[in-house]
CSV table of C-alpha atoms and ligand atoms in Angstrom, one decimal:
chain,number,residue,atom,x,y,z
I,1,UNK,CA,13.9,-8.1,-21.5
I,2,UNK,CA,13.5,-8.8,-17.8
I,3,UNK,CA,10.0,-10.0,-16.8
I,4,UNK,CA,8.2,-9.0,-13.6
I,5,UNK,CA,4.9,-10.2,-12.2
I,6,UNK,CA,2.9,-7.6,-10.3
I,7,UNK,CA,-0.1,-8.9,-8.3
I,8,UNK,CA,-2.8,-6.3,-7.4
I,9,UNK,CA,-1.8,-4.6,-10.7
I,10,UNK,CA,-5.2,-2.9,-11.1
I,11,UNK,CA,-5.0,-1.4,-7.6
I,12,UNK,CA,-3.6,2.0,-6.4
I,13,UNK,CA,0.0,0.9,-5.7
I,14,UNK,CA,0.0,-2.0,-8.1
I,15,UNK,CA,-0.9,0.2,-11.1
I,16,UNK,CA,1.8,2.8,-10.2
I,17,UNK,CA,4.3,-0.1,-10.0
I,18,UNK,CA,3.3,-1.3,-13.4
I,19,UNK,CA,3.9,2.2,-14.8
I,20,UNK,CA,7.3,2.3,-13.1
I,21,UNK,CA,8.5,-1.1,-14.4
I,22,UNK,CA,7.2,-0.3,-17.9
I,23,UNK,CA,9.2,2.9,-17.8
I,24,UNK,CA,12.3,0.9,-16.7
I,25,UNK,CA,12.0,-1.3,-19.8
I,26,UNK,CA,10.6,-4.4,-18.3
I,27,UNK,CA,8.0,-6.9,-19.6
I,28,UNK,CA,5.2,-6.5,-17.0
I,29,UNK,CA,2.7,-9.2,-16.3
I,30,UNK,CA,-0.1,-7.7,-14.2
I,31,UNK,CA,-2.4,-9.9,-12.2
I,32,UNK,CA,-5.6,-8.9,-10.4
I,33,UNK,CA,-9.1,-10.4,-9.6
I,34,UNK,CA,-10.5,-6.9,-9.5
I,35,UNK,CA,-12.0,-7.3,-6.1
I,36,UNK,CA,-10.9,-3.8,-5.1
I,37,UNK,CA,-8.8,-2.8,-8.1
I,38,UNK,CA,-10.1,-1.2,-11.3
I,39,UNK,CA,-9.0,-1.7,-14.9
I,40,UNK,CA,-9.3,2.1,-15.3
I,41,UNK,CA,-6.0,2.3,-13.5
I,42,UNK,CA,-4.1,0.3,-16.1
I,43,UNK,CA,-6.3,0.9,-19.2
I,44,UNK,CA,-3.5,2.9,-20.8
I,45,UNK,CA,-1.1,0.0,-20.6
I,46,UNK,CA,-3.1,-2.5,-22.6
I,47,UNK,CA,-2.0,-1.3,-26.0
I,48,UNK,CA,1.7,-1.9,-25.0
I,49,UNK,CA,3.5,-4.9,-26.3
I,50,UNK,CA,5.4,-5.4,-23.1
I,51,UNK,CA,2.3,-5.5,-20.9
I,52,UNK,CA,0.0,-8.4,-20.3
I,53,UNK,CA,-2.9,-8.8,-17.9
I,54,UNK,CA,-4.1,-11.9,-16.1
I,55,UNK,CA,-7.5,-11.8,-14.4
I,56,UNK,CA,-6.8,-14.2,-11.5
I,57,UNK,CA,-7.2,-14.6,-7.8
I,58,UNK,CA,-3.7,-15.4,-6.4
I,59,UNK,CA,-5.3,-17.2,-3.4
I,60,UNK,CA,-5.7,-20.0,-6.0
I,61,UNK,CA,-2.8,-21.8,-7.7
I,62,UNK,CA,-0.9,-19.3,-9.8
I,63,UNK,CA,0.5,-20.2,-13.2
I,64,UNK,CA,2.6,-17.9,-15.4
I,65,UNK,CA,4.2,-19.3,-18.5
I,66,UNK,CA,7.8,-18.4,-19.3
I,67,UNK,CA,10.6,-16.9,-17.2
I,68,UNK,CA,10.2,-14.5,-14.3
I,69,UNK,CA,12.9,-12.4,-12.8
I,70,UNK,CA,10.9,-10.6,-10.2
I,71,UNK,CA,7.5,-10.9,-8.4
I,72,UNK,CA,5.9,-8.1,-6.5
I,73,UNK,CA,3.0,-9.2,-4.3
I,74,UNK,CA,0.7,-6.2,-3.9
I,75,UNK,CA,-2.7,-7.9,-4.1
I,76,UNK,CA,-4.9,-7.3,-1.0
I,77,UNK,CA,-7.8,-5.3,0.2
I,78,UNK,CA,-5.9,-2.5,2.0
I,79,UNK,CA,-8.4,-0.1,3.6
I,80,UNK,CA,-10.0,-0.8,6.9
I,81,UNK,CA,-13.6,-0.7,5.4
I,82,UNK,CA,-12.5,-3.1,2.6
I,83,UNK,CA,-11.1,-5.7,4.9
I,84,UNK,CA,-14.1,-5.4,7.2
I,85,UNK,CA,-16.3,-6.2,4.2
I,86,UNK,CA,-14.0,-8.9,2.9
I,87,UNK,CA,-12.3,-10.5,5.9
I,88,UNK,CA,-11.9,-14.0,4.5
I,89,UNK,CA,-10.5,-12.8,1.2
I,90,UNK,CA,-8.1,-10.5,3.1
I,91,UNK,CA,-6.8,-13.4,5.2
I,92,UNK,CA,-6.5,-15.7,2.1
I,93,UNK,CA,-4.6,-13.3,-0.1
I,94,UNK,CA,-2.1,-12.5,2.6
I,95,UNK,CA,-1.6,-16.2,3.5
I,96,UNK,CA,-2.5,-18.6,0.7
I,97,UNK,CA,-1.8,-16.0,-1.9
I,98,UNK,CA,1.7,-15.3,-0.5
I,99,UNK,CA,2.3,-19.0,-0.3
I,100,UNK,CA,1.4,-19.5,-3.9
I,101,UNK,CA,3.6,-16.7,-5.0
I,102,UNK,CA,6.6,-17.9,-3.0
I,103,UNK,CA,6.2,-21.3,-4.6
I,104,UNK,CA,6.1,-19.6,-8.0
I,105,UNK,CA,9.2,-17.5,-7.2
I,106,UNK,CA,11.0,-20.7,-6.1
I,107,UNK,CA,10.0,-22.6,-9.3
I,108,UNK,CA,11.1,-19.7,-11.5
I,109,UNK,CA,14.2,-18.7,-9.6
I,110,UNK,CA,12.7,-15.2,-9.2
I,111,UNK,CA,13.3,-12.7,-6.5
I,112,UNK,CA,10.1,-11.8,-4.7
I,113,UNK,CA,9.1,-8.6,-2.8
I,114,UNK,CA,6.0,-8.8,-0.6
I,115,UNK,CA,4.0,-5.7,0.5
I,116,UNK,CA,3.8,-5.7,4.3
I,117,UNK,CA,2.4,-2.8,6.3
I,118,UNK,CA,2.8,-0.6,9.3
I,119,UNK,CA,-0.3,-2.5,10.6
I,120,UNK,CA,2.1,-5.3,11.7
I,121,UNK,CA,2.9,-2.8,14.5
I,122,UNK,CA,-0.8,-2.6,15.5
I,123,UNK,CA,-1.6,0.2,17.9
I,124,UNK,CA,2.1,0.8,18.6
I,125,UNK,CA,3.6,1.2,22.1
I,126,UNK,CA,6.9,2.4,20.5
I,127,UNK,CA,7.0,5.7,18.7
I,128,UNK,CA,8.2,6.2,16.0
I,129,UNK,CA,8.1,2.6,14.8
I,130,UNK,CA,11.4,0.9,14.1
I,131,UNK,CA,11.7,-2.4,12.2
I,132,UNK,CA,12.8,-4.2,15.4
I,133,UNK,CA,9.5,-3.4,17.2
I,134,UNK,CA,7.3,-6.5,17.4
I,135,UNK,CA,4.0,-4.7,17.5
I,136,UNK,CA,0.8,-4.6,19.5
I,137,UNK,CA,-1.9,-6.3,17.5
I,138,UNK,CA,-5.3,-7.6,18.6
I,139,UNK,CA,-5.6,-10.9,16.6
I,140,UNK,CA,-9.4,-11.1,16.9
I,141,UNK,CA,-10.2,-7.4,16.5
I,142,UNK,CA,-11.7,-6.0,13.3
I,143,UNK,CA,-8.2,-5.2,11.9
I,144,UNK,CA,-6.8,-8.6,12.9
I,145,UNK,CA,-7.7,-10.2,9.5
I,146,UNK,CA,-5.4,-7.8,7.7
I,147,UNK,CA,-2.7,-7.4,10.4
I,148,UNK,CA,-2.3,-11.1,11.1
I,149,UNK,CA,-2.4,-12.0,7.4
I,150,UNK,CA,0.5,-9.6,6.8
I,151,UNK,CA,2.3,-10.9,9.9
I,152,UNK,CA,1.9,-14.5,8.6
I,153,UNK,CA,3.1,-13.2,5.2
I,154,UNK,CA,6.3,-11.9,6.7
I,155,UNK,CA,6.8,-15.2,8.6
I,156,UNK,CA,6.4,-17.4,5.6
I,157,UNK,CA,8.5,-15.1,3.4
I,158,UNK,CA,11.3,-15.3,5.9
I,159,UNK,CA,10.9,-19.1,6.1
I,160,UNK,CA,11.2,-19.4,2.3
I,161,UNK,CA,14.3,-17.3,2.5
I,162,UNK,CA,15.9,-19.2,5.4
I,163,UNK,CA,14.8,-22.7,4.4
I,164,UNK,CA,14.8,-22.6,0.6
I,165,UNK,CA,17.4,-19.8,0.1
I,166,UNK,CA,14.8,-17.8,-1.9
I,167,UNK,CA,15.7,-14.1,-2.6
I,168,UNK,CA,13.0,-12.2,-0.7
I,169,UNK,CA,12.3,-8.6,0.2
I,170,UNK,CA,9.8,-7.3,2.7
I,171,UNK,CA,8.6,-3.7,2.7
I,172,UNK,CA,6.5,-2.3,5.5
I,173,UNK,CA,4.3,0.4,3.9
I,174,UNK,CA,3.0,3.3,6.0
I,175,UNK,CA,0.0,5.4,4.9
I,176,UNK,CA,0.4,6.3,1.3
I,177,UNK,CA,-1.7,8.6,-0.9
I,178,UNK,CA,-1.9,9.9,-4.5
I,179,UNK,CA,-3.9,9.6,-7.7
I,180,UNK,CA,-5.9,6.4,-8.3
I,181,UNK,CA,-7.0,5.9,-4.7
I,182,UNK,CA,-10.6,4.9,-4.9
I,183,UNK,CA,-13.0,7.7,-3.8
I,184,UNK,CA,-15.0,5.2,-1.8
I,185,UNK,CA,-12.3,3.2,-0.2
I,186,UNK,CA,-13.1,4.7,3.2
I,187,UNK,CA,-9.5,5.9,3.9
I,188,UNK,CA,-9.1,9.3,5.3
I,189,UNK,CA,-7.7,11.1,2.3
I,190,UNK,CA,-10.2,10.0,-0.3
I,191,UNK,CA,-13.0,10.5,2.2
I,192,UNK,CA,-11.9,14.0,3.1
I,193,UNK,CA,-11.3,15.0,-0.5
I,194,UNK,CA,-14.6,13.6,-1.7
I,195,UNK,CA,-16.5,15.3,1.1
I,196,UNK,CA,-14.8,18.6,0.7
I,197,UNK,CA,-15.3,18.7,-3.0
I,198,UNK,CA,-19.0,17.9,-2.6
I,199,UNK,CA,-19.2,20.5,0.1
I,200,UNK,CA,-20.2,17.9,2.7
I,201,UNK,CA,-18.9,17.6,6.3
I,202,UNK,CA,-15.5,16.0,6.7
I,203,UNK,CA,-16.0,12.9,8.9
I,204,UNK,CA,-13.4,13.0,11.7
I,205,UNK,CA,-13.4,9.7,13.6
I,206,UNK,CA,-13.0,10.3,17.3
I,207,UNK,CA,-11.7,13.7,18.4
I,208,UNK,CA,-9.1,13.9,15.6
I,209,UNK,CA,-6.1,13.7,17.9
I,210,UNK,CA,-4.9,10.4,16.4
I,211,UNK,CA,-1.9,10.8,14.1
I,212,UNK,CA,-0.8,9.4,10.7
I,213,UNK,CA,2.2,10.2,8.5
I,214,UNK,CA,1.4,10.3,4.8
I,215,UNK,CA,3.7,9.4,2.0
I,216,UNK,CA,3.2,10.5,-1.6
I,217,UNK,CA,2.9,7.5,-4.0
I,218,UNK,CA,5.9,8.4,-6.2
I,219,UNK,CA,8.2,8.4,-3.2
I,220,UNK,CA,6.8,5.0,-2.1
I,221,UNK,CA,7.4,3.5,-5.6
I,222,UNK,CA,11.0,4.7,-5.6
I,223,UNK,CA,11.5,3.1,-2.2
I,224,UNK,CA,10.0,-0.2,-3.4
I,225,UNK,CA,12.2,-0.1,-6.5
I,226,UNK,CA,15.3,0.5,-4.5
I,227,UNK,CA,14.5,-2.2,-2.0
I,228,UNK,CA,13.8,-4.8,-4.7
I,229,UNK,CA,17.2,-4.0,-6.3
I,230,UNK,CA,19.0,-4.1,-2.9
I,231,UNK,CA,20.4,-7.2,-1.2
I,232,UNK,CA,18.5,-6.6,2.0
I,233,UNK,CA,16.1,-9.4,3.0
I,234,UNK,CA,14.9,-8.1,6.3
I,235,UNK,CA,11.8,-5.8,6.6
I,236,UNK,CA,12.3,-2.1,5.7
I,237,UNK,CA,9.9,0.7,6.7
I,238,UNK,CA,9.0,3.0,3.8
I,239,UNK,CA,6.9,6.0,4.6
I,240,UNK,CA,7.1,9.7,5.2
I,241,UNK,CA,7.9,10.6,8.9
I,242,UNK,CA,6.0,13.9,8.7
I,243,UNK,CA,3.3,13.2,11.3
I,244,UNK,CA,0.0,15.1,11.6
I,245,UNK,CA,-3.2,14.7,13.6
I,246,UNK,CA,-6.3,13.8,11.6
I,247,UNK,CA,-8.0,17.0,12.8
I,248,UNK,CA,-5.2,19.2,11.4
I,249,UNK,CA,-5.2,17.1,8.2
I,250,UNK,CA,-8.9,17.9,7.7
I,251,UNK,CA,-8.1,21.6,8.0
I,252,UNK,CA,-5.4,21.3,5.4
I,253,UNK,CA,-7.8,19.7,2.9
I,254,UNK,CA,-10.5,22.2,3.7
I,255,UNK,CA,-8.1,25.0,3.0
I,256,UNK,CA,-6.9,23.5,-0.3
I,257,UNK,CA,-10.3,22.7,-1.6
I,258,UNK,CA,-11.7,26.0,-0.4
I,259,UNK,CA,-14.8,24.5,1.2
I,260,UNK,CA,-16.1,21.9,3.7
I,261,UNK,CA,-16.4,21.8,7.5
I,262,UNK,CA,-15.6,19.1,10.0
I,263,UNK,CA,-18.1,16.7,11.6
I,264,UNK,CA,-17.4,14.1,14.2
I,265,UNK,CA,-18.1,10.3,14.2
I,266,UNK,CA,-17.2,7.6,16.7
I,267,UNK,CA,-13.6,6.2,16.6
I,268,UNK,CA,-13.5,2.7,15.1
I,269,UNK,CA,-12.4,-0.1,17.3
I,270,UNK,CA,-8.6,-0.7,17.6
I,271,UNK,CA,-7.9,2.5,15.5
I,272,UNK,CA,-4.1,3.1,16.1
I,273,UNK,CA,-3.6,6.3,18.1
I,274,UNK,CA,-0.2,7.3,16.6
I,275,UNK,CA,1.8,6.2,13.6
I,276,UNK,CA,5.1,7.4,12.2
I,277,UNK,CA,7.8,5.4,10.5
I,278,UNK,CA,11.4,5.5,11.7
I,279,UNK,CA,13.1,5.5,8.3
I,280,UNK,CA,16.7,5.4,9.6
I,281,UNK,CA,17.2,2.0,8.0
I,282,UNK,CA,15.7,3.0,4.6
I,283,UNK,CA,18.1,5.9,4.5
I,284,UNK,CA,21.1,3.8,5.4
I,285,UNK,CA,20.4,0.7,3.3
I,286,UNK,CA,18.7,2.2,0.3
I,287,UNK,CA,19.8,5.9,0.4
I,288,UNK,CA,16.1,6.6,0.3
I,289,UNK,CA,14.0,9.4,1.8
I,290,UNK,CA,10.8,11.1,0.7
I,291,UNK,CA,11.1,14.0,-1.8
I,292,UNK,CA,7.5,15.2,-2.0
I,293,UNK,CA,6.2,17.1,1.0
I,294,UNK,CA,2.6,16.9,2.0
I,295,UNK,CA,1.6,20.4,0.7
I,296,UNK,CA,2.9,19.4,-2.8
I,297,UNK,CA,1.5,15.9,-2.6
I,298,UNK,CA,-2.0,16.9,-1.7
I,299,UNK,CA,-2.0,19.5,-4.4
I,300,UNK,CA,-1.2,16.8,-7.0
I,301,UNK,CA,-3.8,14.5,-5.5
I,302,UNK,CA,-6.4,17.2,-5.5
I,303,UNK,CA,-6.1,17.5,-9.3
I,304,UNK,CA,-7.0,13.8,-9.6
I,305,UNK,CA,-9.9,13.9,-7.2
I,306,UNK,CA,-11.3,17.0,-8.9
I,307,UNK,CA,-11.7,14.8,-12.0
I,308,UNK,CA,-13.1,11.7,-10.4
I,309,UNK,CA,-15.4,12.9,-7.6
I,310,UNK,CA,-19.0,13.1,-8.8
I,311,UNK,CA,-20.8,16.2,-7.5
I,312,UNK,CA,-24.6,16.1,-7.7
I,313,UNK,CA,-25.9,18.9,-9.9
J,1,LIG,N1,-10.5,8.6,9.6
J,1,LIG,C1,-11.3,9.7,9.8
J,1,LIG,N2,-12.3,9.9,8.9
J,1,LIG,C2,-12.6,9.2,7.8
J,1,LIG,C3,-11.7,8.1,7.6
J,1,LIG,C4,-10.7,7.8,8.5
J,1,LIG,O1,-11.1,10.4,10.8
J,1,LIG,O2,-13.5,9.4,7.1
J,1,LIG,C5,-9.3,8.4,10.5
J,1,LIG,C6,-9.2,6.9,11.0
J,1,LIG,O3,-10.0,6.7,12.1
J,1,LIG,C7,-7.8,6.8,11.3
J,1,LIG,C8,-7.1,7.7,10.2
J,1,LIG,O4,-8.1,8.6,9.8
J,1,LIG,O5,-7.5,7.3,12.6
J,1,LIG,C9,-6.5,7.0,9.0
J,1,LIG,O6,-7.5,6.1,8.6
J,1,LIG,P1,-7.4,5.3,7.2
J,1,LIG,O7,-8.6,4.5,7.1
J,1,LIG,O8,-7.0,6.2,6.1
J,1,LIG,O9,-6.1,4.3,7.4
J,1,LIG,P2,-5.4,3.6,8.7
J,1,LIG,O10,-4.2,4.4,8.9
J,1,LIG,O11,-6.3,3.7,9.9
J,1,LIG,O12,-5.2,2.2,8.2
């Protein structure tokens, strides 16, 4: 049985990855320090013989007994309000954490995939974003702690590949959504669903003309799986190129939930104005493209938020 270590296992993406690798017949070792993750997301895996969980902060030396075939590094605060609250942890998990896991991969002869992000493109001057665009990042702005940690992560991962011949994979993840997002993580989709379900105003930051392109989690997980199994060591964008303004997105959520209205708040500093992945490379190298369109994806996600959003009686 092949063995995979997944960091950030109790988080939104990490927990879906654990499910996928269990389904594929792997022995899955989940690791998380539960800073932003929740055991609720992986509770159903604990009874399984081929699942183990380590409560550990990967910014500190990582030890895993036995062999490892694959490592997926998905530990990190990942929403803007989380990394504003936890700037040092965000920097450490992307830098020291990645270094520790690269060292572990080298010691075990494992292949490692690291979760990078569309944030490496910053507030992009090229649209849509291709992998060869170098980005427009403010290193000392509020998002710098995440963006620069992830940029360093890419640099050190490439260095381990080039210098040590390590088998590495780098995925640049664009906005992703689906069940198990935290209702209070501050990101636009959980915020809008929670507000609409409670009948509160949907807080549009700025005038709502900024765009994002939202990928359903199952599509993302498929992209990650294919990239890990591929022989491509350079960064690959995975995301859904269907771009929408935040204002129009709020209207879609209001229509689906059947209540809510929009209210306006100031635009946060350095909030990217436009974001859409160019997925030409993912199509060519992985034969991957999204299968779940937004109308279907938000319906599935609404079912989840209906269950977890607390409405005051
Ligand atoms: N946003 C918003 N209202 C909210 C939360 C976010 O209008 O309650 C906007 C935010 O300013 C950004 C977009 O929605 O332009 C996506 O924000 P999110 O935090 O989900 O992720 P980002 O793509 O900025 O990392």
